[in-house]
PDB file of C-alpha atoms in Angstrom:
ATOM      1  CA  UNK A1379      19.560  37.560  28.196  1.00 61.00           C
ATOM      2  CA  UNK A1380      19.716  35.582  25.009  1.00 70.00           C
ATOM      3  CA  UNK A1381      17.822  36.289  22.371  1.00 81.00           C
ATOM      4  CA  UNK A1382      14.379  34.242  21.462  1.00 87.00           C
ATOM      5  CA  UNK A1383      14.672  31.826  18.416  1.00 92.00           C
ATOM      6  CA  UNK A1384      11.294  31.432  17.734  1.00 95.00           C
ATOM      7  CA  UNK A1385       8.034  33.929  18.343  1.00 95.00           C
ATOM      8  CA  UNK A1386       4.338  33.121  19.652  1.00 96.00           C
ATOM      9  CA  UNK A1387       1.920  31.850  16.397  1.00 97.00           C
ATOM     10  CA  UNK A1388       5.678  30.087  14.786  1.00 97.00           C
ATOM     11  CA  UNK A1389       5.201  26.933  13.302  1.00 97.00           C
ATOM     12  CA  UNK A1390       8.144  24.938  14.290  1.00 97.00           C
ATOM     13  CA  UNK A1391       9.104  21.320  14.340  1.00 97.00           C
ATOM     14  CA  UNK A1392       9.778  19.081  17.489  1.00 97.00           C
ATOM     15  CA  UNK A1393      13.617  17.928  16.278  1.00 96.00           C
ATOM     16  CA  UNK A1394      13.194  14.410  17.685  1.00 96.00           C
ATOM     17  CA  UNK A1395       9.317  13.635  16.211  1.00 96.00           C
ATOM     18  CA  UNK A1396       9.237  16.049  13.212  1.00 94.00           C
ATOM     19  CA  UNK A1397       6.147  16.599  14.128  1.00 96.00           C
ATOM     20  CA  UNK A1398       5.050  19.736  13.501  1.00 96.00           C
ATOM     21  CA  UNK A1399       3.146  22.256  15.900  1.00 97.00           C
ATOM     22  CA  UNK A1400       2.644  26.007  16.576  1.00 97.00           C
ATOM     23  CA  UNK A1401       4.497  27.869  19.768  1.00 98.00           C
ATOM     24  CA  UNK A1402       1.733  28.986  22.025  1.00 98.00           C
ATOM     25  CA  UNK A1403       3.857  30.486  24.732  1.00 97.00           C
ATOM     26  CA  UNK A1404       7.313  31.340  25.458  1.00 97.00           C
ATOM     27  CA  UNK A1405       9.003  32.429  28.665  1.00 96.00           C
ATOM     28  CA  UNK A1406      12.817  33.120  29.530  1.00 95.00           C
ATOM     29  CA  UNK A1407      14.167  31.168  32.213  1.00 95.00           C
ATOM     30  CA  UNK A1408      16.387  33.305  34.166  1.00 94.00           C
ATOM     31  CA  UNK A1409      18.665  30.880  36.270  1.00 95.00           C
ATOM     32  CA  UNK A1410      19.379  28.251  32.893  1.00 93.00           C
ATOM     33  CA  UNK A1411      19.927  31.626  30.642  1.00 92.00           C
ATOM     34  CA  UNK A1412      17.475  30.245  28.054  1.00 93.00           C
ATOM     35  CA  UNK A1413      14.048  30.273  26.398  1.00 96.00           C
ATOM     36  CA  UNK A1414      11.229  27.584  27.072  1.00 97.00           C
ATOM     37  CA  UNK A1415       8.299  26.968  24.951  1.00 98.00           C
ATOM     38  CA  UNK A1416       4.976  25.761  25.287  1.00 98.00           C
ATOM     39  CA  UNK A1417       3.440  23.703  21.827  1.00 98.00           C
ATOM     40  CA  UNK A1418      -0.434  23.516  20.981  1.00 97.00           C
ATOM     41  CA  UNK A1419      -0.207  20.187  20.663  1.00 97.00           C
ATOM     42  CA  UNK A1420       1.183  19.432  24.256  1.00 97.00           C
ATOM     43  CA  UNK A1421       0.188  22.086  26.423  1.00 96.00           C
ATOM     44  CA  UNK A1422       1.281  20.428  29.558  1.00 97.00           C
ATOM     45  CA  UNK A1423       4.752  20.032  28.802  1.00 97.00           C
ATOM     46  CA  UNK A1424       7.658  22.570  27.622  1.00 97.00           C
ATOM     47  CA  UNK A1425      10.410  22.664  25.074  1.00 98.00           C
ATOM     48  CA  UNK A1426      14.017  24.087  25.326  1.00 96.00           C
ATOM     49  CA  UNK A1427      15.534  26.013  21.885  1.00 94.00           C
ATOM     50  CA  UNK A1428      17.370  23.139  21.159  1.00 95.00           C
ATOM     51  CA  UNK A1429      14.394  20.766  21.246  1.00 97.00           C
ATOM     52  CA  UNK A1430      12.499  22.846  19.082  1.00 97.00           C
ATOM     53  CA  UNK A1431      13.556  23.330  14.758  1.00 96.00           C
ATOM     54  CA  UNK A1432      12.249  25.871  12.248  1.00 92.00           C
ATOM     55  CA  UNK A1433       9.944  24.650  10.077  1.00 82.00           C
ATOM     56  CA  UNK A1434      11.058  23.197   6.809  1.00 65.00           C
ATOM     57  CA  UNK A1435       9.926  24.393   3.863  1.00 65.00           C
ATOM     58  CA  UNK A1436       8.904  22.937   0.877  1.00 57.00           C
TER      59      UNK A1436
END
């Protein structure tokens, strides 16, 4: 199991938008040996690590 890049209540940035929006759920998937993530913003759809970036700060 990898380990989780970002935790429930993280602000985070959606790397193609920049927009920026708060993890509301996470959940390993077992078979593609990574973590999705659900956004407030769009609860209907999920995000791999990689579409996801830590928040820049300022």
């Amino acid at each position: 199991m990898s380990v989780e890049m970002f935790r429930i209540g993280e602000m985070v940035n959606i790397k193609r938008t920049k927009e920026q929006v708060i993890i509301s759920k996470s959940q390993y998937v077992k078979n593609m040996k990574r973590y999705s993530y659900v956004v407030n913003k769009y609860p209907g759809t999920f995000f791999f690590e990689e579409e996801l970036i830590k928040r820049e700060k300022n």
